[in-house]
Tab-separated table of C-alpha atoms in Angstrom:
chain	number	residue	atom	x	y	z
A	1	UNK	CA	0.000	0.000	0.000
A	2	UNK	CA	1.395	3.407	-0.927
A	3	UNK	CA	0.998	6.483	1.212
A	4	UNK	CA	-1.370	9.145	-0.049
A	5	UNK	CA	0.492	12.314	0.694
A	6	UNK	CA	-0.280	15.913	-0.152
A	7	UNK	CA	1.970	18.022	-2.401
A	8	UNK	CA	0.907	21.636	-2.893
A	9	UNK	CA	2.510	24.686	-4.467
A	10	UNK	CA	3.305	27.570	-2.146
A	11	UNK	CA	4.450	31.107	-2.904
A	12	UNK	CA	7.791	32.148	-1.318
A	13	UNK	CA	6.109	34.807	0.838
A	14	UNK	CA	3.780	32.161	2.273
A	15	UNK	CA	6.540	29.966	3.770
A	16	UNK	CA	6.437	31.429	7.271
A	17	UNK	CA	2.675	31.993	7.211
A	18	UNK	CA	2.066	28.329	6.371
A	19	UNK	CA	4.625	27.244	8.984
A	20	UNK	CA	2.828	29.347	11.630
A	21	UNK	CA	-0.515	27.920	10.677
A	22	UNK	CA	0.740	24.317	10.815
A	23	UNK	CA	2.569	24.869	14.098
A	24	UNK	CA	-0.627	26.192	15.645
A	25	UNK	CA	-2.426	23.031	14.538
A	26	UNK	CA	0.238	20.831	16.175
A	27	UNK	CA	2.192	19.729	13.095
A	28	UNK	CA	5.733	18.372	13.161
A	29	UNK	CA	8.321	19.625	10.656
A	30	UNK	CA	9.522	16.429	9.004
A	31	UNK	CA	12.106	17.755	6.561
A	32	UNK	CA	13.105	20.545	4.203
A	33	UNK	CA	15.146	20.000	1.059
A	34	UNK	CA	15.948	21.739	-2.178
A	35	UNK	CA	16.183	20.700	-5.798
A	36	UNK	CA	18.060	22.630	-8.449
A	37	UNK	CA	15.872	23.673	-11.402
A	38	UNK	CA	16.545	25.728	-14.510
A	39	UNK	CA	17.254	29.215	-13.193
A	40	UNK	CA	16.492	28.512	-9.569
A	41	UNK	CA	15.431	26.005	-6.970
A	42	UNK	CA	12.431	24.103	-5.717
A	43	UNK	CA	12.257	24.011	-1.949
A	44	UNK	CA	10.229	21.200	-0.411
A	45	UNK	CA	8.819	21.655	3.080
A	46	UNK	CA	7.347	18.490	4.623
A	47	UNK	CA	5.155	18.408	7.714
A	48	UNK	CA	3.261	15.670	9.498
A	49	UNK	CA	-0.110	16.689	10.878
A	50	UNK	CA	-2.355	14.061	12.503
A	51	UNK	CA	-0.391	11.363	10.675
A	52	UNK	CA	-0.878	13.029	7.274
A	53	UNK	CA	2.230	13.826	5.268
A	54	UNK	CA	1.815	17.365	3.904
A	55	UNK	CA	4.372	18.733	1.456
A	56	UNK	CA	4.752	22.221	0.043
A	57	UNK	CA	6.805	23.095	-2.994
A	58	UNK	CA	8.199	26.617	-3.219
A	59	UNK	CA	9.888	27.659	-6.469
A	60	UNK	CA	12.427	30.462	-6.169
A	61	UNK	CA	14.913	32.112	-8.496
A	62	UNK	CA	18.644	31.655	-7.993
A	63	UNK	CA	19.182	35.017	-6.297
A	64	UNK	CA	16.000	35.068	-4.206
A	65	UNK	CA	16.223	35.316	-0.440
A	66	UNK	CA	13.771	33.520	1.806
A	67	UNK	CA	12.981	33.804	5.479
A	68	UNK	CA	13.961	31.156	8.000
A	69	UNK	CA	11.278	29.246	9.878
A	70	UNK	CA	13.561	28.491	12.846
A	71	UNK	CA	11.583	30.936	14.994
A	72	UNK	CA	8.531	28.720	14.405
A	73	UNK	CA	10.122	25.252	14.156
A	74	UNK	CA	13.494	25.254	15.974
A	75	UNK	CA	14.540	21.990	14.289
A	76	UNK	CA	14.598	23.779	10.898
A	77	UNK	CA	18.111	25.072	11.617
A	78	UNK	CA	19.820	21.910	10.334
A	79	UNK	CA	17.798	21.765	7.122
A	80	UNK	CA	18.238	25.464	6.401
A	81	UNK	CA	21.974	25.408	7.061
A	82	UNK	CA	22.271	22.378	4.795
A	83	UNK	CA	20.402	24.104	1.938
A	84	UNK	CA	22.410	27.242	2.425
A	85	UNK	CA	25.780	25.478	2.381
A	86	UNK	CA	25.259	22.819	-0.288
A	87	UNK	CA	22.878	24.663	-2.632
A	88	UNK	CA	23.701	28.315	-1.939
A	89	UNK	CA	20.152	29.257	-1.007
A	90	UNK	CA	19.980	32.607	0.725
A	91	UNK	CA	18.075	32.333	3.991
A	92	UNK	CA	17.791	35.168	6.478
A	93	UNK	CA	17.245	34.997	10.238
A	94	UNK	CA	18.379	31.373	10.816
A	95	UNK	CA	18.438	31.008	14.609
A	96	UNK	CA	21.704	29.049	14.612
A	97	UNK	CA	23.535	30.069	11.440
A	98	UNK	CA	26.666	28.018	10.736
A	99	UNK	CA	27.658	30.444	7.939
A	100	UNK	CA	28.296	27.637	5.438
A	101	UNK	CA	30.258	25.567	7.960
A	102	UNK	CA	27.670	22.928	8.905
A	103	UNK	CA	29.442	20.235	6.900
A	104	UNK	CA	32.626	22.244	6.479
A	105	UNK	CA	33.776	19.983	3.649
A	106	UNK	CA	37.070	20.297	1.830
A	107	UNK	CA	35.620	21.070	-1.605
A	108	UNK	CA	34.090	24.384	-2.572
A	109	UNK	CA	30.415	24.829	-1.782
A	110	UNK	CA	27.713	25.465	-2.842
A	111	UNK	CA	27.773	22.780	-5.521
A	112	UNK	CA	26.955	24.309	-8.900
B	1	UNK	CA	27.344	33.326	40.447
B	2	UNK	CA	28.206	30.169	38.510
B	3	UNK	CA	31.137	30.290	36.172
B	4	UNK	CA	30.447	29.473	32.538
B	5	UNK	CA	32.812	27.263	30.600
B	6	UNK	CA	32.702	25.501	27.248
B	7	UNK	CA	33.676	21.835	27.114
B	8	UNK	CA	34.124	20.098	23.754
B	9	UNK	CA	32.535	16.641	23.465
B	10	UNK	CA	33.669	14.495	20.535
B	11	UNK	CA	34.246	13.986	17.671
B	12	UNK	CA	36.190	11.127	19.273
B	13	UNK	CA	34.693	9.837	22.496
B	14	UNK	CA	34.429	6.338	24.032
B	15	UNK	CA	30.620	6.259	23.601
B	16	UNK	CA	30.734	7.463	20.008
B	17	UNK	CA	31.433	4.827	17.359
B	18	UNK	CA	31.163	7.641	14.801
B	19	UNK	CA	32.241	11.277	14.914
B	20	UNK	CA	29.951	14.076	16.030
B	21	UNK	CA	30.970	17.116	18.010
B	22	UNK	CA	29.120	19.059	20.685
B	23	UNK	CA	30.179	22.314	22.278
B	24	UNK	CA	28.742	22.069	25.778
B	25	UNK	CA	28.230	25.337	27.624
B	26	UNK	CA	28.406	24.518	31.334
B	27	UNK	CA	27.503	26.351	34.501
B	28	UNK	CA	29.349	24.343	37.120
B	29	UNK	CA	28.240	20.742	36.382
B	30	UNK	CA	25.046	21.671	34.500
B	31	UNK	CA	24.809	21.896	30.726
B	32	UNK	CA	23.002	25.097	29.786
B	33	UNK	CA	23.456	24.885	26.032
B	34	UNK	CA	24.730	22.377	23.476
B	35	UNK	CA	25.790	23.316	19.953
B	36	UNK	CA	26.192	20.371	17.579
B	37	UNK	CA	28.716	20.174	14.734
B	38	UNK	CA	28.729	17.546	12.024
B	39	UNK	CA	30.691	17.219	8.802
B	40	UNK	CA	33.476	14.836	9.739
B	41	UNK	CA	32.353	12.074	7.359
B	42	UNK	CA	30.250	13.871	4.735
B	43	UNK	CA	30.517	11.901	1.474
B	44	UNK	CA	28.099	13.660	-0.859
B	45	UNK	CA	26.163	10.478	-1.676
B	46	UNK	CA	23.021	12.432	-2.602
B	47	UNK	CA	24.993	14.437	-5.153
B	48	UNK	CA	26.345	11.235	-6.716
B	49	UNK	CA	22.871	10.446	-8.071
B	50	UNK	CA	23.539	12.885	-10.922
B	51	UNK	CA	26.393	10.691	-12.173
B	52	UNK	CA	25.074	7.163	-11.724
B	53	UNK	CA	22.499	5.292	-13.733
B	54	UNK	CA	19.366	5.058	-11.607
B	55	UNK	CA	19.631	1.238	-11.395
B	56	UNK	CA	23.281	1.455	-10.302
B	57	UNK	CA	22.480	4.124	-7.700
B	58	UNK	CA	20.873	1.361	-5.619
B	59	UNK	CA	24.391	0.210	-4.712
B	60	UNK	CA	25.342	3.749	-3.690
B	61	UNK	CA	22.309	4.555	-1.568
B	62	UNK	CA	22.563	1.395	0.545
B	63	UNK	CA	26.077	2.500	1.487
B	64	UNK	CA	24.673	5.503	3.364
B	65	UNK	CA	24.809	3.385	6.503
B	66	UNK	CA	26.087	-0.028	7.517
B	67	UNK	CA	23.168	-0.722	9.843
B	68	UNK	CA	20.147	0.446	7.846
B	69	UNK	CA	21.651	-0.425	4.465
B	70	UNK	CA	18.736	-2.700	3.556
B	71	UNK	CA	16.162	-0.032	4.353
B	72	UNK	CA	18.004	2.683	2.448
B	73	UNK	CA	17.990	0.430	-0.598
B	74	UNK	CA	14.352	-0.397	-0.049
B	75	UNK	CA	13.350	3.267	0.356
B	76	UNK	CA	15.057	4.035	-2.927
B	77	UNK	CA	13.394	1.090	-4.672
B	78	UNK	CA	9.947	2.062	-3.342
B	79	UNK	CA	10.446	5.670	-4.446
B	80	UNK	CA	11.457	4.803	-8.001
B	81	UNK	CA	8.734	2.135	-8.207
B	82	UNK	CA	6.234	4.799	-7.216
B	83	UNK	CA	7.463	7.229	-9.887
B	84	UNK	CA	7.439	4.494	-12.555
B	85	UNK	CA	4.153	3.016	-11.288
B	86	UNK	CA	5.648	-0.440	-10.819
B	87	UNK	CA	3.761	-2.926	-8.654
B	88	UNK	CA	6.100	-5.525	-7.192
B	89	UNK	CA	5.042	-9.145	-6.523
B	90	UNK	CA	3.532	-9.924	-3.115
B	91	UNK	CA	6.318	-12.341	-2.210
B	92	UNK	CA	8.863	-9.556	-2.675
B	93	UNK	CA	6.836	-7.331	-0.333
B	94	UNK	CA	6.953	-10.011	2.381
B	95	UNK	CA	10.659	-10.641	1.877
B	96	UNK	CA	11.320	-6.908	2.221
B	97	UNK	CA	9.271	-6.883	5.430
B	98	UNK	CA	11.248	-9.793	6.903
B	99	UNK	CA	14.599	-8.229	6.043
B	100	UNK	CA	13.395	-4.871	7.438
B	101	UNK	CA	12.569	-6.463	10.784
B	102	UNK	CA	15.839	-8.380	10.841
B	103	UNK	CA	17.548	-4.994	10.342
B	104	UNK	CA	15.596	-3.558	13.275
B	105	UNK	CA	16.552	-6.529	15.441
B	106	UNK	CA	20.256	-6.283	14.819
B	107	UNK	CA	20.199	-2.493	15.110
B	108	UNK	CA	18.420	-2.539	18.484
B	109	UNK	CA	20.736	-5.296	19.782
B	110	UNK	CA	23.708	-3.236	18.635
B	111	UNK	CA	22.337	-0.238	20.519
B	112	UNK	CA	21.684	-2.256	23.675
B	113	UNK	CA	25.284	-3.500	23.518
B	114	UNK	CA	26.602	0.059	23.204
B	115	UNK	CA	24.432	1.146	26.135
B	116	UNK	CA	25.719	-1.762	28.258
B	117	UNK	CA	29.271	-0.823	27.306
B	118	UNK	CA	28.648	2.786	28.350
B	119	UNK	CA	27.545	1.554	31.792
B	120	UNK	CA	30.654	-0.620	32.050
B	121	UNK	CA	28.659	-3.869	31.704
B	122	UNK	CA	31.187	-5.563	29.445
B	123	UNK	CA	29.691	-9.064	29.552
B	124	UNK	CA	26.229	-7.728	28.794
B	125	UNK	CA	27.652	-5.792	25.866
B	126	UNK	CA	29.256	-8.951	24.494
B	127	UNK	CA	26.082	-11.028	24.909
B	128	UNK	CA	24.040	-8.408	23.012
B	129	UNK	CA	26.522	-8.377	20.168
B	130	UNK	CA	26.826	-12.172	20.178
B	131	UNK	CA	23.108	-12.383	19.484
B	132	UNK	CA	23.396	-9.689	16.861
B	133	UNK	CA	26.010	-11.839	15.127
B	134	UNK	CA	23.423	-14.622	14.770
B	135	UNK	CA	21.174	-12.219	12.878
B	136	UNK	CA	24.071	-11.141	10.673
B	137	UNK	CA	24.665	-14.856	9.975
B	138	UNK	CA	21.036	-15.092	8.855
B	139	UNK	CA	21.529	-12.077	6.614
B	140	UNK	CA	24.589	-13.712	5.132
B	141	UNK	CA	22.705	-16.952	4.533
B	142	UNK	CA	19.764	-15.184	2.881
B	143	UNK	CA	21.417	-12.321	0.991
B	144	UNK	CA	25.112	-13.142	0.789
B	145	UNK	CA	26.103	-10.028	2.764
B	146	UNK	CA	26.494	-9.142	6.431
B	147	UNK	CA	26.535	-5.342	6.102
B	148	UNK	CA	25.786	-4.416	2.499
B	149	UNK	CA	23.169	-6.747	1.063
B	150	UNK	CA	22.555	-5.599	-2.535
B	151	UNK	CA	19.325	-7.562	-2.541
B	152	UNK	CA	16.857	-4.832	-3.467
B	153	UNK	CA	16.188	-3.895	-7.059
B	154	UNK	CA	13.745	-1.609	-8.797
B	155	UNK	CA	10.832	-3.993	-9.257
B	156	UNK	CA	11.325	-6.322	-6.290
B	157	UNK	CA	14.216	-8.222	-4.767
B	158	UNK	CA	17.099	-10.140	-6.305
B	159	UNK	CA	17.023	-13.168	-4.023
B	160	UNK	CA	14.367	-15.429	-2.605
B	161	UNK	CA	14.333	-17.339	0.662
B	162	UNK	CA	12.940	-20.839	0.285
B	163	UNK	CA	10.392	-22.041	2.786
B	164	UNK	CA	12.825	-24.334	4.614
B	165	UNK	CA	15.136	-21.368	5.241
B	166	UNK	CA	12.220	-19.273	6.501
B	167	UNK	CA	11.132	-22.049	8.884
B	168	UNK	CA	14.719	-22.437	10.116
B	169	UNK	CA	14.900	-18.693	10.770
B	170	UNK	CA	11.653	-18.789	12.756
B	171	UNK	CA	13.028	-21.658	14.877
B	172	UNK	CA	16.187	-19.652	15.502
B	173	UNK	CA	14.172	-16.555	16.448
B	174	UNK	CA	12.056	-18.658	18.841
B	175	UNK	CA	15.196	-19.794	20.645
B	176	UNK	CA	16.734	-16.322	20.525
B	177	UNK	CA	13.617	-14.678	21.960
B	178	UNK	CA	13.993	-16.427	25.330
B	179	UNK	CA	17.653	-15.506	25.493
B	180	UNK	CA	16.923	-11.882	24.567
B	181	UNK	CA	14.260	-11.757	27.293
B	182	UNK	CA	16.807	-12.789	29.910
B	183	UNK	CA	19.238	-10.158	28.646
B	184	UNK	CA	16.744	-7.353	28.425
B	185	UNK	CA	15.539	-8.089	31.955
B	186	UNK	CA	18.899	-6.763	33.111
B	187	UNK	CA	18.239	-3.464	31.353
B	188	UNK	CA	14.712	-3.227	32.694
B	189	UNK	CA	15.294	-4.414	36.264
B	190	UNK	CA	18.866	-3.574	37.195
B	191	UNK	CA	19.265	-0.845	39.815
B	192	UNK	CA	22.309	0.763	38.156
B	193	UNK	CA	20.610	1.023	34.758
B	194	UNK	CA	17.483	2.503	36.319
B	195	UNK	CA	19.438	5.027	38.373
B	196	UNK	CA	21.266	6.283	35.275
B	197	UNK	CA	18.222	6.381	32.969
B	198	UNK	CA	15.075	7.068	34.995
B	199	UNK	CA	14.054	10.716	35.104
B	200	UNK	CA	17.054	11.684	32.963
B	201	UNK	CA	16.821	13.350	29.559
B	202	UNK	CA	13.132	14.189	29.622
B	203	UNK	CA	11.647	14.999	26.217
B	204	UNK	CA	7.978	15.867	26.625
B	205	UNK	CA	5.357	15.136	24.011
B	206	UNK	CA	5.155	18.819	23.087
B	207	UNK	CA	8.931	19.148	22.773
B	208	UNK	CA	9.161	15.956	20.733
B	209	UNK	CA	6.762	17.447	18.166
B	210	UNK	CA	8.311	20.908	18.265
B	211	UNK	CA	11.853	19.561	17.760
B	212	UNK	CA	10.829	17.029	15.123
B	213	UNK	CA	11.749	13.848	17.011
B	214	UNK	CA	11.166	10.542	15.234
B	215	UNK	CA	11.142	6.839	16.028
B	216	UNK	CA	11.704	5.508	19.553
B	217	UNK	CA	12.662	9.066	20.630
B	218	UNK	CA	9.169	10.204	19.726
B	219	UNK	CA	7.297	7.108	20.835
B	220	UNK	CA	8.997	7.186	24.246
B	221	UNK	CA	7.337	10.587	24.687
B	222	UNK	CA	3.967	8.882	24.350
B	223	UNK	CA	3.301	9.754	20.708
B	224	UNK	CA	1.684	6.982	18.690
B	225	UNK	CA	3.470	7.337	15.364
B	226	UNK	CA	5.038	4.553	13.364
B	227	UNK	CA	5.277	4.809	9.580
B	228	UNK	CA	4.991	1.019	9.272
B	229	UNK	CA	1.290	1.633	9.891
B	230	UNK	CA	1.161	3.284	6.439
B	231	UNK	CA	1.175	-0.286	5.128
B	232	UNK	CA	4.205	-0.213	2.806
B	233	UNK	CA	5.799	-3.555	1.838
B	234	UNK	CA	3.628	-6.196	3.575
B	235	UNK	CA	3.015	-4.233	6.789
B	236	UNK	CA	-0.590	-3.682	5.744
B	237	UNK	CA	-1.203	-7.440	6.248
B	238	UNK	CA	0.582	-7.634	9.591
B	239	UNK	CA	-1.122	-7.183	12.930
B	240	UNK	CA	0.905	-5.071	15.370
B	241	UNK	CA	0.413	-2.231	17.812
B	242	UNK	CA	2.526	0.887	18.057
B	243	UNK	CA	4.798	0.669	21.081
B	244	UNK	CA	4.955	3.834	23.154
B	245	UNK	CA	6.479	4.887	26.444
B	246	UNK	CA	4.939	7.121	29.071
B	247	UNK	CA	7.742	8.641	31.120
B	248	UNK	CA	9.459	10.578	28.284
B	249	UNK	CA	12.901	9.815	29.782
B	250	UNK	CA	15.971	7.803	28.779
B	251	UNK	CA	14.564	4.675	30.444
B	252	UNK	CA	11.407	4.958	28.334
B	253	UNK	CA	13.509	5.126	25.173
B	254	UNK	CA	15.356	1.989	26.265
B	255	UNK	CA	12.085	0.243	27.102
B	256	UNK	CA	10.527	1.138	23.726
B	257	UNK	CA	13.497	-0.304	21.825
B	258	UNK	CA	13.438	-3.494	23.907
B	259	UNK	CA	9.715	-3.970	23.299
B	260	UNK	CA	10.296	-3.352	19.593
B	261	UNK	CA	12.731	-6.281	19.544
B	262	UNK	CA	9.953	-8.640	20.639
B	263	UNK	CA	7.553	-6.943	18.237
B	264	UNK	CA	9.998	-7.640	15.386
B	265	UNK	CA	10.109	-11.353	16.295
B	266	UNK	CA	6.333	-11.375	16.151
B	267	UNK	CA	6.163	-9.527	12.815
B	268	UNK	CA	8.662	-11.934	11.246
B	269	UNK	CA	6.621	-14.934	12.456
B	270	UNK	CA	3.451	-13.448	10.942
B	271	UNK	CA	5.206	-12.616	7.681
B	272	UNK	CA	6.637	-16.142	7.357
B	273	UNK	CA	3.206	-17.631	8.048
B	274	UNK	CA	1.535	-15.463	5.403
B	275	UNK	CA	4.183	-15.215	2.676
B	276	UNK	CA	2.683	-16.249	-0.670
B	277	UNK	CA	4.435	-18.289	-3.352
B	278	UNK	CA	5.378	-16.611	-6.592
B	279	UNK	CA	7.995	-14.495	-8.321
B	280	UNK	CA	10.098	-11.981	-6.413
B	281	UNK	CA	10.586	-9.323	-9.066
B	282	UNK	CA	9.168	-7.839	-12.236
B	283	UNK	CA	11.024	-6.372	-15.190
B	284	UNK	CA	11.189	-2.606	-15.278
B	285	UNK	CA	11.526	-0.757	-18.540
B	286	UNK	CA	12.124	2.938	-19.195
B	287	UNK	CA	13.450	5.704	-17.002
B	288	UNK	CA	11.841	7.501	-14.050
B	289	UNK	CA	10.031	10.701	-14.983
B	290	UNK	CA	8.410	12.497	-12.083
B	291	UNK	CA	8.852	12.904	-8.357
B	292	UNK	CA	7.899	10.948	-5.258
B	293	UNK	CA	8.178	10.973	-1.504
B	294	UNK	CA	8.472	7.772	0.500
B	295	UNK	CA	8.510	7.382	4.282
B	296	UNK	CA	9.881	4.281	5.998
B	297	UNK	CA	10.292	3.315	9.646
B	298	UNK	CA	13.951	2.575	10.114
B	299	UNK	CA	15.249	1.300	13.490
B	300	UNK	CA	16.004	4.899	14.522
B	301	UNK	CA	12.716	6.247	13.225
B	302	UNK	CA	11.021	7.787	10.228
B	303	UNK	CA	13.254	8.220	7.170
B	304	UNK	CA	12.008	10.481	4.368
B	305	UNK	CA	13.103	9.776	0.803
B	306	UNK	CA	12.485	12.140	-2.102
B	307	UNK	CA	13.414	11.420	-5.696
B	308	UNK	CA	12.961	13.368	-8.918
B	309	UNK	CA	13.698	12.135	-12.421
B	310	UNK	CA	13.314	13.762	-15.848
B	311	UNK	CA	12.992	10.700	-18.062
B	312	UNK	CA	16.730	10.168	-18.473
B	313	UNK	CA	18.784	7.412	-16.857
B	314	UNK	CA	20.096	9.919	-14.289
B	315	UNK	CA	17.933	11.311	-11.490
B	316	UNK	CA	17.872	15.054	-10.823
B	317	UNK	CA	17.687	14.629	-7.096
B	318	UNK	CA	17.859	11.975	-4.415
B	319	UNK	CA	17.119	13.165	-0.928
B	320	UNK	CA	17.334	11.011	2.198
B	321	UNK	CA	16.327	12.643	5.466
B	322	UNK	CA	17.651	10.141	7.937
B	323	UNK	CA	16.244	9.662	11.463
B	324	UNK	CA	19.384	10.745	13.316
B	325	UNK	CA	19.446	14.008	11.346
B	326	UNK	CA	15.893	14.596	12.592
B	327	UNK	CA	16.750	13.656	16.176
B	328	UNK	CA	19.733	15.999	16.650
B	329	UNK	CA	17.537	19.001	17.635
B	330	UNK	CA	15.846	16.786	20.248
B	331	UNK	CA	19.263	15.746	21.550
B	332	UNK	CA	20.167	19.418	21.940
B	333	UNK	CA	16.913	19.929	23.840
B	334	UNK	CA	17.429	17.035	26.302
B	335	UNK	CA	21.019	18.098	26.952
B	336	UNK	CA	19.892	21.517	28.181
B	337	UNK	CA	19.808	21.373	31.966
B	338	UNK	CA	21.326	17.907	32.308
B	339	UNK	CA	24.317	16.988	34.462
B	340	UNK	CA	27.608	16.923	32.604
B	341	UNK	CA	28.107	13.293	33.675
B	342	UNK	CA	24.897	12.276	31.879
B	343	UNK	CA	25.911	13.665	28.481
B	344	UNK	CA	27.420	10.417	27.075
B	345	UNK	CA	24.352	8.363	28.002
B	346	UNK	CA	21.978	11.000	26.622
B	347	UNK	CA	23.856	11.105	23.335
B	348	UNK	CA	23.518	7.321	23.185
B	349	UNK	CA	19.786	7.338	23.913
B	350	UNK	CA	19.034	8.941	20.537
B	351	UNK	CA	20.861	5.925	18.999
B	352	UNK	CA	23.006	8.195	16.823
B	353	UNK	CA	24.019	7.048	13.362
B	354	UNK	CA	26.412	9.643	12.018
B	355	UNK	CA	27.008	7.895	8.683
B	356	UNK	CA	23.294	8.336	7.977
B	357	UNK	CA	23.315	11.911	9.205
B	358	UNK	CA	26.147	12.966	6.958
B	359	UNK	CA	25.428	10.863	3.871
């Protein structure tokens, strides 16, 4: 049996609003990741609310800056630092910002 | 006024089989803040998907971790099968379920051994790992590998277990169960274990949700969540209850993992009793075009897989959010306010797998 999950499109300025709304309902932030696309990135925010797996896809341009959700979901700091270091996504107001030193790997990051 | 000092913990420490670093901010003997650092074994395995044929990537993804290697391979297979709309034979679903539970068994026994070692219970540690060896022997007999199995494929599994082997495994698990019960009684009833674990490292239900805890970490906080209940592989045909704890402390986390060992024996017995005859794989043609999420319950908790393909033989993206990566914020939370002497045990109670975390 395959899981029926939700995958919706979200505008970049709705990231924190949606996070607030889900936090108030008791959701858990399950993961955030990014995918390189032509001219930008898709960011995928995944939450679990009452057992339902809810995913939100946010498409941004390469030079766009988004707002951190660490003030809403503290566990977002690892995901956001990872996206920032490995993909070069600009994220402001990360609660614990490693300044591209989360993995601190020997090769140049972000990977292009 | 207490004096503040910063004590580094790791990346090399007797309780850590793998490297992770914590900067512990102390006020006298109390930890007031913990700042984690990773990156000592980052291998860029997700990035490698862009350079490997999607069939070959199976052999890369199962090398994320030497303990959950089967489940990483299975998560990948289920994700690509979902994108390509491939339905695998029922026998393959049952075989995957059996190997999943064998992975959980050896992982939990490994963890119990490490916990015993951290207490200084050397004999207990060795007994736990001796029993784990038996399960690795079974893996070797059924897959050919003890750590990396290479038994999953897109469209099913590469090897079958005949019914005589399955019956022999059940007999071995029956014998092992009694022995495991005697061992685990030490963890559950010994005064020293209780004094080090009870009331230590409290993670409340609210904090577990807020900090994104998964697996036994989350269930020990009383949250009924287990992705096996989604019914992937053959779990939809298996009768089992979600095991939860009630005290939210380190002892609860230990208790949940011990109860999950007996649950795994039970699931394997059910799966062997119900496994249908038939093929174990189907041919898969074409390349993946689309995207899919898959969630699996690994021994350390929920793993999230995401894959995206564009119709070529190379995927655009493979994402594996491993359970330890999700549990690090909860570790930081339970370290706040703990005694410095409890830090090693608390780090162990999340059952850290740094290979998974770094990928």
